[in-house]
XYZ file of C-alpha atoms in Angstrom:
664
model
C -5.746 30.956 -18.666
C -7.072 30.699 -15.239
C -5.999 33.046 -12.521
C -4.334 30.312 -10.668
C -2.026 29.657 -13.716
C -1.371 33.263 -14.409
C -0.342 34.395 -10.823
C 3.310 35.227 -10.780
C 5.665 33.619 -8.300
C 7.229 36.086 -5.673
C 10.601 34.639 -5.334
C 11.197 37.002 -2.358
C 8.498 35.056 -0.537
C 10.765 32.083 0.391
C 7.783 30.016 1.921
C 6.241 30.023 -1.450
C 9.314 28.312 -2.946
C 10.240 26.262 0.099
C 6.725 24.779 0.583
C 6.133 23.419 -2.831
C 9.684 22.128 -2.997
C 9.258 20.118 0.272
C 6.040 18.675 -1.135
C 7.785 17.800 -4.494
C 10.500 16.027 -2.472
C 8.015 14.211 -0.466
C 6.135 12.964 -3.608
C 9.546 11.760 -5.049
C 10.423 9.912 -1.877
C 7.001 8.329 -1.667
C 7.443 6.702 -4.962
C 9.960 4.246 -3.352
C 7.873 3.316 -0.385
C 6.402 -0.141 -1.138
C 4.418 -0.630 2.163
C 7.290 -2.388 3.878
C 10.276 -0.082 4.019
C 9.475 2.056 7.142
C 12.488 4.264 6.669
C 10.927 5.669 3.458
C 7.645 6.176 5.142
C 9.261 7.982 8.139
C 11.112 10.222 5.812
C 8.060 10.981 3.762
C 5.874 11.713 6.889
C 8.641 14.067 8.208
C 8.687 16.011 4.852
C 4.862 16.282 4.913
C 4.518 17.518 8.474
C 7.368 20.079 7.764
C 5.509 21.258 4.663
C 2.334 21.590 6.654
C 4.072 23.535 9.459
C 5.740 25.757 6.916
C 2.240 26.552 5.453
C 0.491 27.013 8.789
C 3.242 28.991 10.471
C 2.421 32.443 9.364
C -1.256 31.906 10.541
C -0.177 32.055 14.136
C 0.329 35.852 13.620
C -2.118 36.556 10.831
C -4.737 34.011 11.328
C -5.878 31.394 8.762
C -8.396 31.635 5.978
C -10.333 28.411 6.478
C -12.400 26.906 3.663
C -15.908 26.523 4.215
C -17.219 23.580 2.296
C -18.670 20.127 2.918
C -15.839 18.173 1.276
C -13.197 19.825 3.543
C -15.524 19.169 6.572
C -15.819 15.494 5.596
C -12.209 15.175 4.952
C -11.489 16.470 8.585
C -14.173 14.161 9.961
C -12.587 11.225 8.073
C -9.128 12.114 9.367
C -10.416 12.446 12.928
C -12.126 9.128 12.513
C -8.842 7.488 11.554
C -7.350 8.975 14.614
C -10.127 7.835 16.962
C -9.912 4.282 15.476
C -6.544 3.823 17.113
C -8.429 3.603 20.521
C -10.157 0.255 19.390
C -7.406 -1.146 17.128
C -6.229 -4.614 18.040
C -2.617 -3.737 16.879
C -2.027 -0.235 17.948
C 1.514 0.326 16.737
C 0.763 -0.707 13.232
C -2.402 1.323 13.105
C -0.307 4.397 14.294
C 1.944 3.991 11.335
C -0.951 3.725 8.956
C -2.523 6.806 10.525
C 0.332 8.870 9.256
C 0.536 7.055 5.997
C -3.073 7.904 5.181
C -2.676 11.397 6.663
C -0.716 12.324 3.549
C -3.864 13.337 1.811
C -5.197 15.840 4.371
C -1.730 17.084 5.222
C -1.103 17.988 1.609
C -4.593 19.296 0.976
C -4.873 21.553 4.024
C -1.271 22.557 3.780
C -1.799 23.922 0.305
C -5.121 25.663 1.021
C -4.189 27.169 4.475
C -0.853 28.604 3.244
C -0.505 32.219 3.217
C -0.674 32.450 -0.638
C -2.740 29.244 -1.592
C -2.990 30.147 -5.256
C 0.720 30.218 -5.649
C 1.236 27.096 -3.503
C -1.249 25.114 -5.465
C 0.030 26.410 -8.749
C 3.639 25.279 -7.932
C 2.680 22.131 -6.292
C 0.644 21.037 -9.244
C 3.379 22.039 -11.755
C 5.890 20.073 -9.726
C 3.566 17.045 -9.474
C 3.124 17.191 -13.212
C 6.819 17.437 -14.032
C 7.538 14.357 -11.857
C 4.704 12.370 -13.401
C 5.895 13.189 -16.875
C 9.313 11.875 -15.861
C 7.655 8.806 -14.527
C 5.796 8.410 -17.819
C 9.005 8.484 -19.668
C 10.389 5.859 -17.345
C 7.293 3.710 -17.976
C 8.042 3.845 -21.740
C 11.491 2.767 -21.096
C 10.177 -0.305 -19.215
C 7.686 -0.937 -22.112
C 10.059 -0.569 -25.103
C 13.479 -1.436 -23.680
C 13.148 -3.421 -20.510
C 10.547 -5.875 -21.839
C 12.298 -8.905 -20.527
C 11.966 -7.574 -17.010
C 8.511 -6.016 -17.101
C 6.818 -7.974 -19.926
C 5.032 -4.982 -21.698
C 3.468 -4.013 -18.303
C 5.232 -1.069 -16.754
C 4.925 -0.723 -13.010
C 8.243 0.375 -11.383
C 8.632 1.955 -8.850
C 5.129 1.316 -7.664
C 3.723 -1.932 -6.380
C 1.772 -2.835 -9.646
C 0.761 -1.558 -13.053
C -2.660 -0.497 -11.699
C -1.318 1.937 -9.039
C 0.965 3.604 -11.682
C -2.012 3.941 -14.075
C -3.827 5.528 -11.285
C -1.088 8.165 -10.920
C -1.081 8.852 -14.582
C -4.950 9.253 -14.784
C -4.778 11.673 -11.874
C -2.755 13.985 -14.006
C -3.936 13.096 -17.427
C -7.374 14.540 -17.105
C -6.320 17.933 -15.655
C -3.737 18.122 -18.310
C -6.384 17.742 -21.107
C -8.482 20.389 -19.219
C -5.605 22.709 -19.667
C -5.153 21.809 -23.245
C -8.876 22.590 -24.017
C -9.054 25.627 -21.906
C -5.777 27.491 -22.956
C -5.823 29.987 -25.730
C -2.282 30.279 -26.757
C -1.272 27.888 -29.422
C 2.218 26.959 -28.248
C 1.004 26.484 -24.608
C -1.882 24.316 -26.105
C 0.688 22.216 -27.958
C 2.728 21.626 -24.870
C -0.410 20.749 -22.799
C -1.367 18.266 -25.470
C 2.181 16.849 -25.604
C 2.153 16.279 -21.855
C -1.377 14.670 -21.967
C -0.246 12.264 -24.680
C 2.882 11.401 -22.826
C 0.885 10.592 -19.767
C -1.447 8.541 -21.990
C 1.444 6.650 -23.341
C 2.501 5.936 -19.765
C -0.984 4.629 -19.120
C -0.954 2.335 -22.034
C 2.473 0.930 -20.967
C 0.799 -0.218 -17.747
C -2.020 -1.958 -19.732
C -4.231 -1.367 -16.805
C -7.904 -2.347 -17.800
C -9.239 -0.616 -14.627
C -7.267 2.520 -15.606
C -8.813 2.471 -19.082
C -12.274 2.209 -17.529
C -11.596 5.051 -15.193
C -10.215 7.257 -17.717
C -13.184 6.579 -20.042
C -15.696 7.612 -17.252
C -13.811 10.823 -16.503
C -13.487 11.819 -20.148
C -17.149 11.202 -20.725
C -17.907 13.645 -17.842
C -15.411 16.274 -19.142
C -16.815 16.054 -22.732
C -20.348 16.304 -21.547
C -19.797 19.285 -19.166
C -17.426 20.915 -21.541
C -19.548 20.801 -24.621
C -19.916 24.123 -26.328
C -16.748 25.585 -24.806
C -14.566 27.449 -27.464
C -11.627 25.254 -26.685
C -13.501 21.917 -27.091
C -13.907 22.236 -30.690
C -13.596 19.450 -33.355
C -10.071 20.439 -34.235
C -8.658 20.129 -30.660
C -10.612 17.077 -29.741
C -9.571 15.525 -32.962
C -5.933 16.222 -32.513
C -6.115 14.580 -29.152
C -7.853 11.631 -30.385
C -5.490 11.235 -33.438
C -2.488 11.448 -31.090
C -3.859 8.960 -28.752
C -4.635 6.573 -31.491
C -1.399 6.740 -33.030
C 0.371 6.030 -29.675
C -1.903 2.975 -29.155
C -1.297 1.624 -32.616
C 2.418 2.041 -32.205
C 2.553 0.387 -28.765
C 0.233 -2.297 -29.886
C 2.396 -3.099 -32.781
C 5.504 -3.208 -30.750
C 3.960 -5.552 -28.144
C 2.708 -7.899 -30.914
C -0.818 -7.069 -30.461
C -0.756 -7.613 -26.759
C -2.048 -4.208 -25.825
C -5.167 -4.618 -28.049
C -5.745 -8.059 -26.841
C -5.803 -6.896 -23.218
C -8.299 -4.353 -23.995
C -10.480 -6.953 -25.846
C -10.765 -8.906 -22.466
C -12.704 -6.042 -20.975
C -15.825 -7.450 -22.802
C -15.295 -10.816 -20.838
C -13.984 -9.670 -17.494
C -16.011 -12.299 -15.658
C -13.891 -14.909 -17.464
C -10.457 -13.280 -16.415
C -8.537 -14.748 -13.562
C -7.808 -11.344 -12.057
C -11.468 -10.413 -11.878
C -12.455 -13.809 -10.555
C -9.711 -13.437 -7.888
C -11.016 -10.081 -6.873
C -14.504 -11.719 -6.438
C -12.942 -14.366 -4.104
C -11.015 -11.622 -2.203
C -14.209 -9.425 -1.683
C -16.135 -12.584 -0.506
C -13.557 -13.337 2.149
C -13.217 -9.678 3.075
C -16.956 -9.315 3.478
C -16.756 -12.296 6.083
C -14.131 -10.304 7.826
C -16.158 -7.160 8.000
C -19.244 -8.897 9.262
C -17.287 -10.349 12.156
C -16.395 -6.842 13.602
C -18.857 -4.665 11.624
C -18.726 -1.669 13.980
C -15.042 -1.295 14.978
C -13.073 -3.402 12.455
C -9.801 -4.871 13.549
C -7.612 -1.725 13.280
C -6.229 0.476 10.624
C -3.665 -1.246 8.596
C -4.291 -4.641 10.011
C -5.981 -6.232 7.007
C -3.008 -8.205 5.950
C -2.607 -9.620 9.565
C -6.147 -11.145 9.800
C -6.982 -11.857 6.332
C -5.028 -15.269 6.310
C -7.704 -16.602 8.512
C -10.509 -15.870 6.064
C -8.565 -16.392 2.928
C -9.973 -18.935 0.330
C -7.732 -21.316 -1.648
C -8.784 -19.764 -4.866
C -7.309 -16.405 -3.833
C -3.914 -15.998 -5.635
C -3.271 -12.513 -4.523
C -0.481 -11.261 -2.186
C -3.106 -10.958 0.597
C -1.989 -7.567 1.531
C -4.995 -5.567 0.167
C -8.699 -6.148 -0.377
C -8.617 -4.593 -3.881
C -11.563 -2.390 -2.877
C -10.665 0.398 -0.548
C -14.080 1.160 0.998
C -14.427 -2.489 1.788
C -11.049 -2.696 3.384
C -11.754 0.558 5.302
C -14.788 -1.212 6.719
C -12.738 -4.254 7.820
C -10.023 -1.991 9.449
C -11.806 0.875 11.072
C -15.473 -0.047 11.039
C -18.669 0.886 9.153
C -17.884 4.680 9.766
C -14.926 4.458 7.425
C -16.815 3.742 4.190
C -19.610 5.880 5.289
C -17.486 8.980 5.661
C -15.691 8.059 2.481
C -18.827 7.993 0.453
C -20.130 11.202 2.118
C -16.917 12.856 1.129
C -17.384 11.705 -2.553
C -20.905 12.880 -2.592
C -20.011 16.365 -1.083
C -17.309 16.643 -3.883
C -19.963 15.744 -6.574
C -22.566 18.096 -5.163
C -20.122 21.104 -5.049
C -18.732 20.269 -8.475
C -22.247 20.421 -9.900
C -23.071 23.675 -8.076
C -19.850 25.173 -9.382
C -20.516 24.157 -13.007
C -23.987 25.454 -12.836
C -22.793 28.726 -11.546
C -20.608 29.322 -14.609
C -21.612 30.312 -17.997
C -21.740 27.382 -20.530
C -19.078 29.207 -22.542
C -16.815 30.079 -19.658
C -13.495 28.206 -19.824
C -13.331 28.322 -16.053
C -15.612 25.243 -16.228
C -12.542 23.333 -17.258
C -10.679 24.535 -14.228
C -13.396 22.830 -12.202
C -13.960 19.722 -14.150
C -10.342 18.901 -14.981
C -9.164 18.179 -11.366
C -12.643 16.684 -10.679
C -11.994 14.306 -13.445
C -8.627 13.350 -12.214
C -10.150 12.545 -8.769
C -13.068 10.635 -10.395
C -10.526 8.378 -12.086
C -9.025 7.440 -8.672
C -12.543 7.166 -7.123
C -13.711 4.829 -9.889
C -10.538 2.760 -9.930
C -10.027 2.391 -6.190
C -13.104 0.037 -6.031
C -11.195 -2.734 -7.890
C -7.710 -1.936 -6.459
C -5.949 -0.236 -3.484
C -5.189 3.420 -4.579
C -6.015 4.868 -1.179
C -3.116 2.923 0.392
C -0.541 4.110 -2.076
C 1.414 7.189 -0.676
C 2.237 9.041 -3.889
C -1.386 8.710 -5.034
C -2.573 10.184 -1.613
C -0.165 13.227 -2.064
C -1.143 13.615 -5.700
C -4.817 13.567 -4.613
C -4.245 16.210 -2.027
C -2.663 18.481 -4.825
C -5.487 17.923 -7.257
C -8.123 18.219 -4.594
C -6.530 21.613 -3.490
C -6.649 22.829 -7.167
C -10.215 21.700 -7.511
C -11.258 23.460 -4.290
C -9.722 26.719 -5.349
C -11.611 26.604 -8.816
C -14.890 25.894 -7.042
C -14.272 28.710 -4.643
C -13.928 31.097 -7.579
C -16.888 29.729 -9.352
C -19.215 29.801 -6.255
C -17.743 33.026 -4.906
C -18.004 31.843 -1.331
C -15.466 33.675 0.879
C -13.432 31.807 3.466
C -13.746 32.124 7.226
C -10.920 33.804 9.080
C -9.884 31.942 12.163
C -7.095 33.461 14.454
C -5.686 32.902 17.805
C -6.828 35.112 20.722
C -5.256 38.536 20.800
C -3.353 37.799 24.000
C -1.872 34.623 22.552
C 1.897 34.678 22.426
C 3.005 33.893 18.856
C 6.269 32.448 20.137
C 4.662 29.977 22.432
C 2.307 28.780 19.643
C 5.207 28.534 17.207
C 6.954 26.444 19.807
C 3.883 24.251 20.043
C 3.699 23.802 16.385
C 7.495 22.988 16.232
C 7.026 20.614 19.122
C 4.212 18.744 17.290
C 6.415 18.466 14.210
C 9.247 16.980 16.417
C 6.968 14.511 18.093
C 5.710 13.062 14.808
C 9.318 12.983 13.394
C 10.584 11.320 16.578
C 7.734 8.856 16.498
C 8.339 7.933 12.829
C 12.119 8.111 13.208
C 12.011 5.631 16.094
C 9.839 3.284 14.101
C 12.347 3.466 11.197
C 15.417 2.874 13.352
C 13.585 -0.046 15.114
C 12.752 -1.534 11.765
C 16.508 -1.410 10.759
C 17.600 -2.870 14.256
C 15.108 -5.728 13.865
C 16.447 -6.559 10.296
C 20.025 -6.485 11.544
C 19.085 -8.599 14.514
C 17.518 -11.262 12.279
C 20.682 -11.290 10.177
C 22.930 -11.699 13.248
C 20.687 -14.618 14.346
C 21.057 -16.258 11.072
C 24.823 -15.964 11.321
C 24.777 -17.459 14.869
C 25.841 -14.148 16.580
C 23.520 -14.240 19.438
C 25.278 -11.401 21.485
C 24.938 -8.983 18.652
C 21.284 -9.885 18.076
C 20.628 -9.208 21.775
C 22.140 -5.783 21.396
C 19.810 -5.060 18.450
C 16.833 -6.384 20.458
C 17.508 -3.984 23.277
C 17.787 -0.879 20.873
C 14.605 -1.897 19.081
C 12.658 -2.399 22.290
C 13.662 0.858 23.618
C 12.694 2.741 20.590
C 9.311 0.998 20.040
C 8.055 -0.527 23.249
C 4.391 -0.667 21.803
C 5.603 -2.691 18.787
C 5.403 -6.479 18.711
C 8.576 -7.316 16.536
C 11.206 -6.401 19.111
C 9.740 -8.742 21.670
C 9.475 -11.526 18.992
C 13.089 -10.901 18.131
C 13.975 -11.227 21.800
C 12.075 -14.518 22.095
C 13.745 -15.922 19.012
C 17.196 -15.136 20.554
C 16.263 -17.025 23.750
C 15.149 -20.044 21.525
C 18.262 -19.896 19.488
C 20.479 -19.848 22.685
C 18.524 -22.887 24.190
C 18.793 -24.802 21.069
C 22.311 -24.059 20.100
C 24.263 -23.386 23.255
C 22.492 -25.207 25.950
C 25.539 -27.315 26.842
C 27.313 -24.056 28.105
C 24.449 -22.966 30.285
C 23.562 -24.052 33.831
C 20.134 -25.428 34.573
C 19.017 -22.145 36.193
C 20.193 -20.130 33.125
C 18.358 -22.430 30.751
C 15.245 -22.122 32.958
C 15.539 -18.385 32.906
C 16.025 -18.253 29.149
C 12.952 -20.402 28.613
C 10.750 -18.348 30.891
C 11.908 -15.082 29.410
C 11.155 -16.485 25.859
C 7.544 -17.226 26.738
C 7.214 -13.844 28.695
C 8.462 -12.049 25.557
C 6.121 -13.894 23.224
C 3.283 -13.103 25.608
C 4.167 -9.466 25.261
C 4.378 -9.770 21.370
C 1.164 -11.509 21.103
C -0.665 -8.904 23.394
C 0.531 -6.403 20.950
C -0.270 -8.304 17.919
C -2.773 -11.128 18.446
C -3.059 -11.933 14.777
C 0.448 -12.919 13.814
C 0.736 -16.623 13.351
C 4.532 -16.596 13.321
C 4.417 -16.080 17.188
C 2.684 -19.503 17.619
C 5.331 -20.950 15.265
C 8.055 -19.429 17.499
C 6.437 -20.695 20.659
C 6.301 -24.260 19.377
C 10.018 -24.098 18.682
C 10.570 -22.729 22.241
C 8.488 -25.693 23.614
C 10.769 -28.198 21.822
C 13.825 -26.891 23.680
C 12.164 -26.610 27.072
C 14.568 -27.629 29.904
C 13.764 -30.218 32.386
C 10.437 -31.218 30.557
C 9.627 -34.752 29.278
C 9.922 -35.115 25.655
C 6.267 -36.250 25.166
C 5.125 -33.111 27.089
C 7.355 -30.893 24.873
C 6.152 -32.480 21.600
C 2.457 -32.210 22.659
C 2.806 -28.526 23.416
C 4.642 -27.807 20.259
C 2.003 -29.690 18.177
C -0.733 -27.515 19.759
C 1.250 -24.251 19.001
C 1.777 -25.269 15.451
C -1.808 -26.143 15.015
C -2.682 -22.720 16.456
C -0.327 -21.060 13.858
C -1.927 -22.869 10.974
C -5.335 -21.865 12.116
C -4.344 -18.277 11.951
C -2.464 -18.570 8.737
C -2.753 -21.799 6.650
C -0.218 -20.680 4.274
C 2.524 -20.395 6.857
C 4.821 -23.009 5.401
C 7.341 -23.052 8.174
C 4.701 -24.102 10.610
C 3.275 -26.657 8.337
C 6.474 -28.230 7.460
C 7.602 -28.301 11.165
C 4.342 -29.918 12.169
C 4.722 -32.589 9.633
C 8.339 -33.203 10.793
C 6.922 -33.566 14.348
C 4.468 -36.229 13.136
C 7.171 -38.102 11.266
C 9.323 -38.045 14.387
C 6.413 -39.724 16.186
C 5.897 -42.219 13.354
C 2.543 -40.783 12.644
C 3.086 -40.974 8.893
C -0.386 -40.779 7.753
C -0.914 -37.670 9.798
C 2.146 -36.124 8.451
C 0.925 -36.683 4.949
C -2.571 -35.258 5.668
C -0.838 -32.050 7.212
C 1.297 -31.613 4.159
C -1.304 -32.343 1.540
C -3.643 -29.889 3.207
C -1.128 -27.068 2.219
C -1.192 -28.073 -1.341
C -4.416 -26.241 -2.152
C -3.000 -22.834 -1.137
C -1.273 -20.830 -3.743
C 2.327 -19.565 -3.209
C 4.613 -17.407 -5.551
C 7.758 -18.507 -7.120
C 9.811 -21.259 -5.568
C 8.314 -20.850 -1.999
C 6.278 -24.085 -2.132
C 9.062 -26.254 -3.539
C 9.880 -27.683 -0.020
C 6.238 -28.493 0.475
C 6.086 -30.351 -2.785
C 9.273 -32.265 -2.129
C 8.215 -33.097 1.440
C 4.918 -34.349 0.240
C 6.560 -36.457 -2.552
C 8.862 -38.005 0.004
C 6.058 -38.789 2.402
C 3.790 -40.345 -0.183
C 6.804 -42.331 -1.558
C 7.432 -43.764 2.083
C 3.813 -44.912 2.197
C 4.139 -46.737 -1.084
C 2.175 -44.298 -3.235
C 4.688 -43.853 -5.994
C 2.517 -42.174 -8.703
C 1.292 -39.609 -6.237
C 4.884 -38.959 -5.161
C 5.951 -38.400 -8.745
C 2.972 -35.903 -9.256
C 4.159 -33.878 -6.252
C 7.856 -34.097 -7.653
C 6.719 -32.712 -10.991
C 4.931 -29.843 -9.218
C 8.200 -28.946 -7.580
C 10.101 -29.144 -10.985
C 7.583 -26.681 -12.509
C 8.793 -24.064 -9.888
C 12.469 -24.807 -10.114
C 15.075 -23.508 -12.623
C 15.402 -26.229 -15.218
C 19.221 -26.558 -14.732
C 19.442 -26.192 -10.908
C 21.022 -28.943 -8.978
C 17.845 -29.400 -6.997
C 15.938 -30.086 -10.089
C 18.528 -32.500 -11.353
C 18.393 -34.355 -8.107
C 14.661 -34.631 -8.213
C 14.626 -36.027 -11.693
C 17.285 -38.619 -10.692
C 15.426 -39.563 -7.515
C 12.050 -40.081 -9.295
C 13.302 -41.212 -12.488
C 11.997 -38.251 -14.463
C 13.677 -37.370 -17.697
C 13.656 -33.913 -19.261
C 11.440 -33.660 -22.314
C 12.769 -32.490 -25.580
C 10.879 -29.229 -25.282
C 12.635 -28.388 -21.903
C 9.628 -29.355 -19.773
C 9.850 -32.270 -17.208
């Protein structure tokens, strides 16, 4: 057993208990952050900075043992570059949130390594991560075997998609196998193998082809480097293979052969829709990168600018490029992927040096290659997905990277460098500074979380027609996050609703003031976020209720605004339908139909495109094209529940009868 695993936990050292416990809670919370729920992000960042402060606190008096390695240096450089990129971001507030989002990796890594007892902190951090992931693997199997109707034999909850869940399992699976091969005690080896097989079953439950490929690469490296080690004998390797094969056969049988068929498609990935979609996304993303190659658009802004470059063949959600180095290029400039690959190269070089330094029969090799293999699975897989934007993967990577770094330190026998504050420095002052920095981060993220809730409640109030309540929420949100665009957009929408719904109770001066305030607020929102197409849509609606302005002038201004919105995002259905309605109002029926039909080429999930199909059908019918109208109506029926009132009304209107097999 390696020294890291054999070191006892001194329970009297409360920091060595509280630190890993905070990290475990942060990881558990991160599982429920899906990229949109800012309160979860704020909570997680608060936990991580508290964890880092707890680790760094003793160093104020005793100094810090700083690792001297190229990977640590490049990670610092990458973190610093992320911070510097805020200076040229086009959407600073969004980028500031993403900065702390991506900071989860360096906060975890350096918190563990700079702690007063790094071996203990890493040991218990890794143990906590492993236990949580084993529990997650059990939940994945419940999704696969029990909740098939919901997840369809592809476990993903609580993450965004099965590939991200597979990335988490792989991150722990390879180190767990390394422990199995390295450990001498039979019972401990059985437990390690059981854990590895449970994680493998979780991986199979996701049916992630990229996860399989990444695992195959990492296992190949482990078997090659570990050949000749006492623990990597035929008996142990055979036991692992037989166990994995039995799990695969069982799960394949349960899924009716679906697990096996999905693996078969690896031989023809070019013919698979998911791979073809990625090629389309990468092509569009490359166009984005080449437009601003040096600076990018700003950290976390990919989803805001991507609609302008998106191709109709792209059926993805449009939030990620599905290749993290490419997305980093788009967001923070060419320096992002350069530093990313320099970090990977530094890890590879240090791993190679550590392995060469160890005897071929030294089990310590597995302490190096196990965590390296876990990181390798993420590095390989992240080129076809978005692991580096998944908060729990970043935290897990920080833990595994710290375990790997400690193992390479032992192998290379390179001491750290002690860094301390000047002798005359007052520890209490510096403790106050550290506490103040933590408080600033917590306040920043807490304000963002509270503002997010106020915006949500404000929109709900507008929907209910409660303008006064919405106005209160607008003031709260703007006070908390003056650099954000969303409070200003909410304020503009409140003014627009007031003019549209309560204009009869307002004087001419009041209506004019509301109208000017609405445009001023939209100007402020657009200055903070020039990419958001919804602002142009909202401005068009504001033009329509302009007081004391001729109708023709209002319609012309609204038309230009909606065209601007669709230029930024052709898939913005509210703007497209509104523009078509405007053309119909002006009796420009051909133009209305052209506007509607231009939106048919863009993919939309679920029932979202139903209004577009129905409006297109109605417009075609009004122009005498009955067959084309029926075709659009059929497209709507394919998205609607069969027994819904809307579906029945569409069938009656266009004379469509339900087929005997239930399809229209």
